Amino acid sequence: MSATTLERPAALTVRGHWIDDWRPEDPAFWANGGAAVARRNLVYSIFSEHIGFSVWTMWSVLVLFLGPAYGIDPAGKFLLTAVPALVGSTLRIPYTFAVARFGGRNWTIISASLLLLPAVLAAFLIKPGVSYGTLVALAAVAGVGGGNFASSMTNINAFYPDRLKGWALGINAGGGNIGVAAVQLVGLFVLAVFGAGHPGIVAGIYIPLIVAAAVGSALAMDNLSQVRNEKRGVRDAAREPHTWIMALLYIGTFGSFIGFGFAFGQVLQVQFHDVFSTPVKAAYLTFLGPLLGSLIRPVGGALADRLGGARVTFVNFLAMAAGASIVLIASQLKSLPLYLVGFIALFVFSGIGNGSTYKMIPRIFALKNPDDQHEARRLSGAVIGIAGAIGAFGGVLVNLAFRQSFLEYKTADAAYIAFIAFYALCVLVTWAVYLRPDRRIGTV
């Protein structure tokens, strides 16, 4: 069924899949069908982004299949998970541009289709005897999945009114983030049923899902003309100090989530090798943290809608510092139960912080441009892309921190200390810029 045959509000001007008049802040427009159109685009955006996250983080699972026959040490495996994180974070900037250049629907089709490349390559090329350089290249290609988040969030930000952005962006991102847990469950299934000798099956399972995401986006999503006409948004956003402040905070939230998602299984196997002696044993637990962190992300957005994003973010970073401290203590005591409690807390609070920080972005620019809603949406959409890219780079830093800590000290304790220090910095920045009474730009 063509998207043009779906029910639309009478006020919309539609050319093919392009909507020329979109006024989400107008209550009558929103009630007269605008909400339904936005919701439909949100559903298909979530599905495509979900598959993108799964492909992006697939190497968090695939490294568990790389046994002695591959001849790769733990440091080499951490590099294999850092590479897609690096490529994905880098691609988020051009993916943000792409929404304005091609249209949200059109780019979703393209970005979903691109996921076939890493899935097909991984399905057929990963086997004993493959060179390490080839594995690094395959991991790098999987980075295309990381860009989907930025374009998806930029697109959905334009569809929703300011009062609902925290919820909508939280649902969109949370549904995508669940892809991290989903691919780990797929990996657990393959390990349990087929064994560690068949990593290609993990990638192969996603091939028909990628096709379904591309086709669904083509049939049911829309482009917004006003977004396509928003020129120089990234250039103007780069001049805003708040862009870089929010990027720093997002390193702490999303960078932690995606970095831990990539590294958790490996850390368990290295730090508690006597308990997790086989990949399948580690896989039984690796999905739990990303799943909880993804499910709770919309809660962070909703709390920010109600209490203010800066307040929620401030308290959340305090909680993340406490969680990292618990992990550090558990590591020194070699207590697996306490270690799991601390790590799962990190996943949960990083999920809440993901939602609250993204709510802050449109609110900041709505306060800075109270009489120009279009300008606020233009800048916030660009900032979402920039912050998403830099925040994702935090996932690279997490994996490199673990790698260096294990290389230097044979333990991850130095990495945990670095995480605690960074969360403390984020607490101070959030308070100084957005909560200190004489510096506040408004209720963010």
PDB file of N, CA and C in Angstrom, residues 47-113:
ATOM      1  N   PHE A  47      11.824   0.603  13.736  1.00  0.00           N
ATOM      2  CA  PHE A  47      12.188  -0.702  13.187  1.00  0.00           C
ATOM      3  C   PHE A  47      13.500  -0.629  12.422  1.00  0.00           C
ATOM      4  N   SER A  48      13.630   0.366  11.565  1.00  0.00           N
ATOM      5  CA  SER A  48      14.858   0.508  10.775  1.00  0.00           C
ATOM      6  C   SER A  48      16.060   0.799  11.664  1.00  0.00           C
ATOM      7  N   GLU A  49      15.875   1.679  12.639  1.00  0.00           N
ATOM      8  CA  GLU A  49      16.979   2.007  13.537  1.00  0.00           C
ATOM      9  C   GLU A  49      17.371   0.808  14.389  1.00  0.00           C
ATOM     10  N   HIS A  50      16.371   0.025  14.786  1.00  0.00           N
ATOM     11  CA  HIS A  50      16.625  -1.185  15.572  1.00  0.00           C
ATOM     12  C   HIS A  50      17.559  -2.139  14.824  1.00  0.00           C
ATOM     13  N   ILE A  51      17.252  -2.381  13.551  1.00  0.00           N
ATOM     14  CA  ILE A  51      18.092  -3.267  12.752  1.00  0.00           C
ATOM     15  C   ILE A  51      19.477  -2.654  12.583  1.00  0.00           C
ATOM     16  N   GLY A  52      19.540  -1.327  12.411  1.00  0.00           N
ATOM     17  CA  GLY A  52      20.827  -0.655  12.291  1.00  0.00           C
ATOM     18  C   GLY A  52      21.698  -0.862  13.520  1.00  0.00           C
ATOM     19  N   PHE A  53      21.105  -0.724  14.710  1.00  0.00           N
ATOM     20  CA  PHE A  53      21.865  -0.944  15.937  1.00  0.00           C
ATOM     21  C   PHE A  53      22.357  -2.386  16.034  1.00  0.00           C
ATOM     22  N   SER A  54      21.521  -3.328  15.628  1.00  0.00           N
ATOM     23  CA  SER A  54      21.919  -4.736  15.697  1.00  0.00           C
ATOM     24  C   SER A  54      23.121  -5.016  14.803  1.00  0.00           C
ATOM     25  N   VAL A  55      23.087  -4.477  13.586  1.00  0.00           N
ATOM     26  CA  VAL A  55      24.212  -4.679  12.671  1.00  0.00           C
ATOM     27  C   VAL A  55      25.457  -3.971  13.197  1.00  0.00           C
ATOM     28  N   TRP A  56      25.280  -2.763  13.720  1.00  0.00           N
ATOM     29  CA  TRP A  56      26.410  -1.990  14.240  1.00  0.00           C
ATOM     30  C   TRP A  56      27.118  -2.719  15.369  1.00  0.00           C
ATOM     31  N   THR A  57      26.347  -3.297  16.293  1.00  0.00           N
ATOM     32  CA  THR A  57      26.936  -3.935  17.477  1.00  0.00           C
ATOM     33  C   THR A  57      27.090  -5.441  17.316  1.00  0.00           C
ATOM     34  N   MET A  58      26.943  -5.930  16.109  1.00  0.00           N
ATOM     35  CA  MET A  58      27.048  -7.370  15.860  1.00  0.00           C
ATOM     36  C   MET A  58      28.403  -7.923  16.299  1.00  0.00           C
ATOM     37  N   TRP A  59      29.438  -7.081  16.221  1.00  0.00           N
ATOM     38  CA  TRP A  59      30.759  -7.580  16.587  1.00  0.00           C
ATOM     39  C   TRP A  59      30.936  -7.767  18.087  1.00  0.00           C
ATOM     40  N   SER A  60      30.041  -7.206  18.891  1.00  0.00           N
ATOM     41  CA  SER A  60      30.070  -7.525  20.314  1.00  0.00           C
ATOM     42  C   SER A  60      29.745  -8.994  20.537  1.00  0.00           C
ATOM     43  N   VAL A  61      29.029  -9.595  19.589  1.00  0.00           N
ATOM     44  CA  VAL A  61      28.691 -11.015  19.630  1.00  0.00           C
ATOM     45  C   VAL A  61      29.711 -11.833  18.848  1.00  0.00           C
ATOM     46  N   LEU A  62      30.068 -11.367  17.668  1.00  0.00           N
ATOM     47  CA  LEU A  62      30.939 -12.150  16.797  1.00  0.00           C
ATOM     48  C   LEU A  62      32.294 -12.432  17.431  1.00  0.00           C
ATOM     49  N   VAL A  63      32.808 -11.503  18.258  1.00  0.00           N
ATOM     50  CA  VAL A  63      34.112 -11.768  18.888  1.00  0.00           C
ATOM     51  C   VAL A  63      34.046 -12.965  19.833  1.00  0.00           C
ATOM     52  N   LEU A  64      32.843 -13.276  20.336  1.00  0.00           N
ATOM     53  CA  LEU A  64      32.713 -14.438  21.214  1.00  0.00           C
ATOM     54  C   LEU A  64      32.897 -15.742  20.441  1.00  0.00           C
ATOM     55  N   PHE A  65      32.718 -15.685  19.126  1.00  0.00           N
ATOM     56  CA  PHE A  65      32.895 -16.869  18.281  1.00  0.00           C
ATOM     57  C   PHE A  65      34.359 -17.075  17.878  1.00  0.00           C
ATOM     58  N   LEU A  66      35.203 -16.076  18.114  1.00  0.00           N
ATOM     59  CA  LEU A  66      36.584 -16.134  17.630  1.00  0.00           C
ATOM     60  C   LEU A  66      37.459 -16.849  18.647  1.00  0.00           C
ATOM     61  N   GLY A  67      37.393 -18.172  18.624  1.00  0.00           N
ATOM     62  CA  GLY A  67      38.135 -18.998  19.565  1.00  0.00           C
ATOM     63  C   GLY A  67      39.599 -19.143  19.203  1.00  0.00           C
ATOM     64  N   PRO A  68      40.283 -20.117  19.807  1.00  0.00           N
ATOM     65  CA  PRO A  68      41.730 -20.309  19.571  1.00  0.00           C
ATOM     66  C   PRO A  68      42.102 -20.485  18.100  1.00  0.00           C
ATOM     67  N   ALA A  69      41.197 -21.030  17.295  1.00  0.00           N
ATOM     68  CA  ALA A  69      41.511 -21.254  15.882  1.00  0.00           C
ATOM     69  C   ALA A  69      41.780 -19.955  15.133  1.00  0.00           C
ATOM     70  N   TYR A  70      41.307 -18.830  15.671  1.00  0.00           N
ATOM     71  CA  TYR A  70      41.511 -17.536  15.011  1.00  0.00           C
ATOM     72  C   TYR A  70      42.781 -16.835  15.471  1.00  0.00           C
ATOM     73  N   GLY A  71      43.345 -17.273  16.618  1.00  0.00           N
ATOM     74  CA  GLY A  71      44.609 -16.724  17.098  1.00  0.00           C
ATOM     75  C   GLY A  71      44.572 -15.253  17.469  1.00  0.00           C
ATOM     76  N   ILE A  72      43.480 -14.788  18.096  1.00  0.00           N
ATOM     77  CA  ILE A  72      43.341 -13.366  18.447  1.00  0.00           C
ATOM     78  C   ILE A  72      43.286 -13.237  19.968  1.00  0.00           C
ATOM     79  N   ASP A  73      44.143 -12.390  20.535  1.00  0.00           N
ATOM     80  CA  ASP A  73      44.158 -12.195  21.978  1.00  0.00           C
ATOM     81  C   ASP A  73      43.091 -11.185  22.398  1.00  0.00           C
ATOM     82  N   PRO A  74      42.841 -11.014  23.707  1.00  0.00           N
ATOM     83  CA  PRO A  74      41.791 -10.084  24.156  1.00  0.00           C
ATOM     84  C   PRO A  74      41.983  -8.658  23.646  1.00  0.00           C
ATOM     85  N   ALA A  75      43.221  -8.166  23.596  1.00  0.00           N
ATOM     86  CA  ALA A  75      43.458  -6.807  23.094  1.00  0.00           C
ATOM     87  C   ALA A  75      43.014  -6.693  21.644  1.00  0.00           C
ATOM     88  N   GLY A  76      43.274  -7.724  20.847  1.00  0.00           N
ATOM     89  CA  GLY A  76      42.843  -7.727  19.450  1.00  0.00           C
ATOM     90  C   GLY A  76      41.342  -7.729  19.317  1.00  0.00           C
ATOM     91  N   LYS A  77      40.658  -8.411  20.227  1.00  0.00           N
ATOM     92  CA  LYS A  77      39.194  -8.449  20.178  1.00  0.00           C
ATOM     93  C   LYS A  77      38.593  -7.102  20.575  1.00  0.00           C
ATOM     94  N   PHE A  78      39.202  -6.438  21.558  1.00  0.00           N
ATOM     95  CA  PHE A  78      38.708  -5.104  21.916  1.00  0.00           C
ATOM     96  C   PHE A  78      38.863  -4.135  20.750  1.00  0.00           C
ATOM     97  N   LEU A  79      39.916  -4.307  19.960  1.00  0.00           N
ATOM     98  CA  LEU A  79      40.075  -3.459  18.787  1.00  0.00           C
ATOM     99  C   LEU A  79      38.976  -3.738  17.764  1.00  0.00           C
ATOM    100  N   LEU A  80      38.581  -4.997  17.626  1.00  0.00           N
ATOM    101  CA  LEU A  80      37.512  -5.352  16.677  1.00  0.00           C
ATOM    102  C   LEU A  80      36.169  -4.745  17.073  1.00  0.00           C
ATOM    103  N   THR A  81      35.960  -4.498  18.348  1.00  0.00           N
ATOM    104  CA  THR A  81      34.718  -3.837  18.760  1.00  0.00           C
ATOM    105  C   THR A  81      34.856  -2.318  18.751  1.00  0.00           C
ATOM    106  N   ALA A  82      36.085  -1.816  18.869  1.00  0.00           N
ATOM    107  CA  ALA A  82      36.281  -0.365  18.810  1.00  0.00           C
ATOM    108  C   ALA A  82      36.132   0.163  17.391  1.00  0.00           C
ATOM    109  N   VAL A  83      36.519  -0.641  16.387  1.00  0.00           N
ATOM    110  CA  VAL A  83      36.500  -0.176  14.996  1.00  0.00           C
ATOM    111  C   VAL A  83      35.088   0.163  14.513  1.00  0.00           C
ATOM    112  N   PRO A  84      34.081  -0.712  14.648  1.00  0.00           N
ATOM    113  CA  PRO A  84      32.737  -0.309  14.208  1.00  0.00           C
ATOM    114  C   PRO A  84      32.191   0.859  15.011  1.00  0.00           C
ATOM    115  N   ALA A  85      32.559   0.955  16.294  1.00  0.00           N
ATOM    116  CA  ALA A  85      32.119   2.110  17.085  1.00  0.00           C
ATOM    117  C   ALA A  85      32.691   3.395  16.504  1.00  0.00           C
ATOM    118  N   LEU A  86      33.958   3.370  16.081  1.00  0.00           N
ATOM    119  CA  LEU A  86      34.595   4.546  15.498  1.00  0.00           C
ATOM    120  C   LEU A  86      33.957   4.920  14.166  1.00  0.00           C
ATOM    121  N   VAL A  87      33.779   3.944  13.294  1.00  0.00           N
ATOM    122  CA  VAL A  87      33.187   4.225  11.983  1.00  0.00           C
ATOM    123  C   VAL A  87      31.759   4.720  12.135  1.00  0.00           C
ATOM    124  N   GLY A  88      30.983   4.072  13.000  1.00  0.00           N
ATOM    125  CA  GLY A  88      29.594   4.471  13.192  1.00  0.00           C
ATOM    126  C   GLY A  88      29.467   5.881  13.733  1.00  0.00           C
ATOM    127  N   SER A  89      30.326   6.240  14.690  1.00  0.00           N
ATOM    128  CA  SER A  89      30.266   7.605  15.245  1.00  0.00           C
ATOM    129  C   SER A  89      30.642   8.634  14.188  1.00  0.00           C
ATOM    130  N   THR A  90      31.610   8.318  13.344  1.00  0.00           N
ATOM    131  CA  THR A  90      32.025   9.240  12.293  1.00  0.00           C
ATOM    132  C   THR A  90      30.920   9.453  11.260  1.00  0.00           C
ATOM    133  N   LEU A  91      30.204   8.380  10.927  1.00  0.00           N
ATOM    134  CA  LEU A  91      29.162   8.463   9.909  1.00  0.00           C
ATOM    135  C   LEU A  91      27.937   9.245  10.379  1.00  0.00           C
ATOM    136  N   ARG A  92      27.806   9.454  11.663  1.00  0.00           N
ATOM    137  CA  ARG A  92      26.600  10.129  12.143  1.00  0.00           C
ATOM    138  C   ARG A  92      26.490  11.576  11.657  1.00  0.00           C
ATOM    139  N   ILE A  93      27.615  12.227  11.421  1.00  0.00           N
ATOM    140  CA  ILE A  93      27.554  13.602  10.907  1.00  0.00           C
ATOM    141  C   ILE A  93      26.987  13.623   9.487  1.00  0.00           C
ATOM    142  N   PRO A  94      27.550  12.896   8.508  1.00  0.00           N
ATOM    143  CA  PRO A  94      26.937  12.916   7.171  1.00  0.00           C
ATOM    144  C   PRO A  94      25.523  12.353   7.151  1.00  0.00           C
ATOM    145  N   TYR A  95      25.208  11.407   8.021  1.00  0.00           N
ATOM    146  CA  TYR A  95      23.843  10.880   8.074  1.00  0.00           C
ATOM    147  C   TYR A  95      22.863  11.961   8.528  1.00  0.00           C
ATOM    148  N   THR A  96      23.310  12.852   9.404  1.00  0.00           N
ATOM    149  CA  THR A  96      22.458  13.961   9.810  1.00  0.00           C
ATOM    150  C   THR A  96      22.213  14.907   8.637  1.00  0.00           C
ATOM    151  N   PHE A  97      23.259  15.223   7.871  1.00  0.00           N
ATOM    152  CA  PHE A  97      23.109  16.030   6.659  1.00  0.00           C
ATOM    153  C   PHE A  97      22.125  15.383   5.693  1.00  0.00           C
ATOM    154  N   ALA A  98      22.164  14.058   5.616  1.00  0.00           N
ATOM    155  CA  ALA A  98      21.415  13.334   4.587  1.00  0.00           C
ATOM    156  C   ALA A  98      19.909  13.529   4.711  1.00  0.00           C
ATOM    157  N   VAL A  99      19.410  13.719   5.933  1.00  0.00           N
ATOM    158  CA  VAL A  99      17.966  13.911   6.106  1.00  0.00           C
ATOM    159  C   VAL A  99      17.509  15.167   5.370  1.00  0.00           C
ATOM    160  N   ALA A 100      18.267  16.262   5.517  1.00  0.00           N
ATOM    161  CA  ALA A 100      17.914  17.502   4.823  1.00  0.00           C
ATOM    162  C   ALA A 100      18.174  17.400   3.320  1.00  0.00           C
ATOM    163  N   ARG A 101      19.151  16.608   2.935  1.00  0.00           N
ATOM    164  CA  ARG A 101      19.492  16.509   1.516  1.00  0.00           C
ATOM    165  C   ARG A 101      18.516  15.628   0.745  1.00  0.00           C
ATOM    166  N   PHE A 102      18.146  14.491   1.310  1.00  0.00           N
ATOM    167  CA  PHE A 102      17.337  13.515   0.579  1.00  0.00           C
ATOM    168  C   PHE A 102      15.903  13.380   1.092  1.00  0.00           C
ATOM    169  N   GLY A 103      15.640  13.804   2.325  1.00  0.00           N
ATOM    170  CA  GLY A 103      14.341  13.578   2.947  1.00  0.00           C
ATOM    171  C   GLY A 103      14.425  12.404   3.909  1.00  0.00           C
ATOM    172  N   GLY A 104      13.688  12.476   5.015  1.00  0.00           N
ATOM    173  CA  GLY A 104      13.766  11.449   6.053  1.00  0.00           C
ATOM    174  C   GLY A 104      13.390  10.063   5.559  1.00  0.00           C
ATOM    175  N   ARG A 105      12.288   9.949   4.826  1.00  0.00           N
ATOM    176  CA  ARG A 105      11.870   8.651   4.293  1.00  0.00           C
ATOM    177  C   ARG A 105      12.897   8.108   3.311  1.00  0.00           C
ATOM    178  N   ASN A 106      13.299   8.951   2.377  1.00  0.00           N
ATOM    179  CA  ASN A 106      14.220   8.494   1.339  1.00  0.00           C
ATOM    180  C   ASN A 106      15.544   8.019   1.934  1.00  0.00           C
ATOM    181  N   TRP A 107      16.048   8.762   2.911  1.00  0.00           N
ATOM    182  CA  TRP A 107      17.317   8.355   3.500  1.00  0.00           C
ATOM    183  C   TRP A 107      17.166   7.111   4.354  1.00  0.00           C
ATOM    184  N   THR A 108      16.018   6.917   4.983  1.00  0.00           N
ATOM    185  CA  THR A 108      15.801   5.694   5.752  1.00  0.00           C
ATOM    186  C   THR A 108      15.869   4.474   4.838  1.00  0.00           C
ATOM    187  N   ILE A 109      15.299   4.586   3.640  1.00  0.00           N
ATOM    188  CA  ILE A 109      15.375   3.484   2.674  1.00  0.00           C
ATOM    189  C   ILE A 109      16.829   3.197   2.311  1.00  0.00           C
ATOM    190  N   ILE A 110      17.590   4.252   2.012  1.00  0.00           N
ATOM    191  CA  ILE A 110      18.990   4.082   1.611  1.00  0.00           C
ATOM    192  C   ILE A 110      19.818   3.507   2.753  1.00  0.00           C
ATOM    193  N   SER A 111      19.679   4.096   3.942  1.00  0.00           N
ATOM    194  CA  SER A 111      20.509   3.671   5.066  1.00  0.00           C
ATOM    195  C   SER A 111      20.181   2.237   5.487  1.00  0.00           C
ATOM    196  N   ALA A 112      18.900   1.861   5.399  1.00  0.00           N
ATOM    197  CA  ALA A 112      18.546   0.475   5.714  1.00  0.00           C
ATOM    198  C   ALA A 112      19.138  -0.478   4.683  1.00  0.00           C
ATOM    199  N   SER A 113      19.080  -0.114   3.433  1.00  0.00           N
ATOM    200  CA  SER A 113      19.609  -0.979   2.371  1.00  0.00           C
ATOM    201  C   SER A 113      21.117  -1.174   2.499  1.00  0.00           C
TER     202      SER A 113
END
